[in-house]
One Martini backbone bead per residue (centre of mass of N, CA, C, O) as a GRO file, in nm:
protein
   84
    1UNK     BB    1  14.069   8.067  12.341
    2UNK     BB    2  13.990   8.402  12.289
    3UNK     BB    3  13.916   8.586  11.998
    4UNK     BB    4  13.914   8.867  11.833
    5UNK     BB    5  13.816   9.060  11.571
    6UNK     BB    6  14.092   9.192  11.535
    7UNK     BB    7  14.252   8.935  11.485
    8UNK     BB    8  14.072   8.867  11.215
    9UNK     BB    9  13.996   9.125  11.054
   10UNK     BB   10  13.697   9.199  11.118
   11UNK     BB   11  13.375   9.322  11.027
   12UNK     BB   12  13.112   9.439  11.231
   13UNK     BB   13  12.750   9.449  11.208
   14UNK     BB   14  12.458   9.582  11.306
   15UNK     BB   15  12.121   9.466  11.258
   16UNK     BB   16  11.817   9.521  11.163
   17UNK     BB   17  11.538   9.371  11.052
   18UNK     BB   18  11.498   9.586  10.812
   19UNK     BB   19  11.805   9.535  10.697
   20UNK     BB   20  11.737   9.228  10.572
   21UNK     BB   21  11.522   9.306  10.317
   22UNK     BB   22  11.222   9.393  10.452
   23UNK     BB   23  11.163   9.699  10.445
   24UNK     BB   24  10.990   9.742  10.187
   25UNK     BB   25  10.760   9.550  10.260
   26UNK     BB   26  10.678   9.682  10.525
   27UNK     BB   27  10.615   9.963  10.412
   28UNK     BB   28  10.399   9.874  10.212
   29UNK     BB   29  10.208   9.736  10.414
   30UNK     BB   30  10.160   9.984  10.589
   31UNK     BB   31  10.030  10.152  10.363
   32UNK     BB   32   9.791   9.961  10.315
   33UNK     BB   33   9.677   9.969  10.607
   34UNK     BB   34   9.627  10.287  10.610
   35UNK     BB   35   9.368  10.275  10.433
   36UNK     BB   36   9.204  10.148  10.689
   37UNK     BB   37   9.427  10.259  10.917
   38UNK     BB   38   9.498  10.522  11.044
   39UNK     BB   39   9.736  10.657  11.249
   40UNK     BB   40   9.497  10.744  11.467
   41UNK     BB   41   9.426  10.466  11.544
   42UNK     BB   42   9.231  10.286  11.782
   43UNK     BB   43   9.263   9.945  11.844
   44UNK     BB   44   9.056   9.922  12.082
   45UNK     BB   45   8.809  10.007  11.863
   46UNK     BB   46   8.875   9.759  11.691
   47UNK     BB   47   8.739   9.503  11.530
   48UNK     BB   48   8.761   9.186  11.411
   49UNK     BB   49   8.596   9.232  11.152
   50UNK     BB   50   8.760   9.470  11.039
   51UNK     BB   51   9.027   9.321  11.016
   52UNK     BB   52   8.934   9.086  10.834
   53UNK     BB   53   8.836   9.264  10.600
   54UNK     BB   54   9.108   9.399  10.536
   55UNK     BB   55   9.268   9.136  10.486
   56UNK     BB   56   9.094   9.030  10.256
   57UNK     BB   57   9.143   9.267  10.065
   58UNK     BB   58   9.456   9.251  10.059
   59UNK     BB   59   9.465   8.936   9.969
   60UNK     BB   60   9.288   9.020   9.691
   61UNK     BB   61   9.528   9.190   9.590
   62UNK     BB   62   9.719   9.261   9.348
   63UNK     BB   63  10.078   9.208   9.293
   64UNK     BB   64  10.360   9.297   9.142
   65UNK     BB   65  10.568   9.105   9.307
   66UNK     BB   66  10.346   8.858   9.208
   67UNK     BB   67  10.260   8.891   8.912
   68UNK     BB   68   9.954   8.978   8.973
   69UNK     BB   69   9.898   8.825   9.219
   70UNK     BB   70   9.760   8.695   9.494
   71UNK     BB   71   9.821   8.602   9.812
   72UNK     BB   72   9.597   8.386   9.820
   73UNK     BB   73   9.691   8.228   9.571
   74UNK     BB   74   9.976   8.160   9.666
   75UNK     BB   75   9.890   8.004   9.919
   76UNK     BB   76   9.726   7.790   9.767
   77UNK     BB   77   9.966   7.678   9.606
   78UNK     BB   78  10.137   7.594   9.851
   79UNK     BB   79   9.934   7.402   9.980
   80UNK     BB   80   9.908   7.211   9.737
   81UNK     BB   81  10.209   7.132   9.727
   82UNK     BB   82  10.217   7.009  10.018
   83UNK     BB   83   9.982   6.794   9.970
   84UNK     BB   84  10.130   6.634   9.722
   0.00000   0.00000   0.00000
């Protein structure tokens, strides 16, 4: 027998992926990407080398939320910990 949410007196809300706590990070990352690729960018005309170059620069940039470490350094630390 199936019981409804009303029976259990529970309140359900639907959440979007950005409402799960990642919204700020996504917005910040989008802002950083816009420094290299303005909103009007046609990505059909952007080459693989340009994308890799922008990602390398972004991953080499210290971040306040990472205690001023770079994302590349953090990934290196995680990989080393997994290999150990």
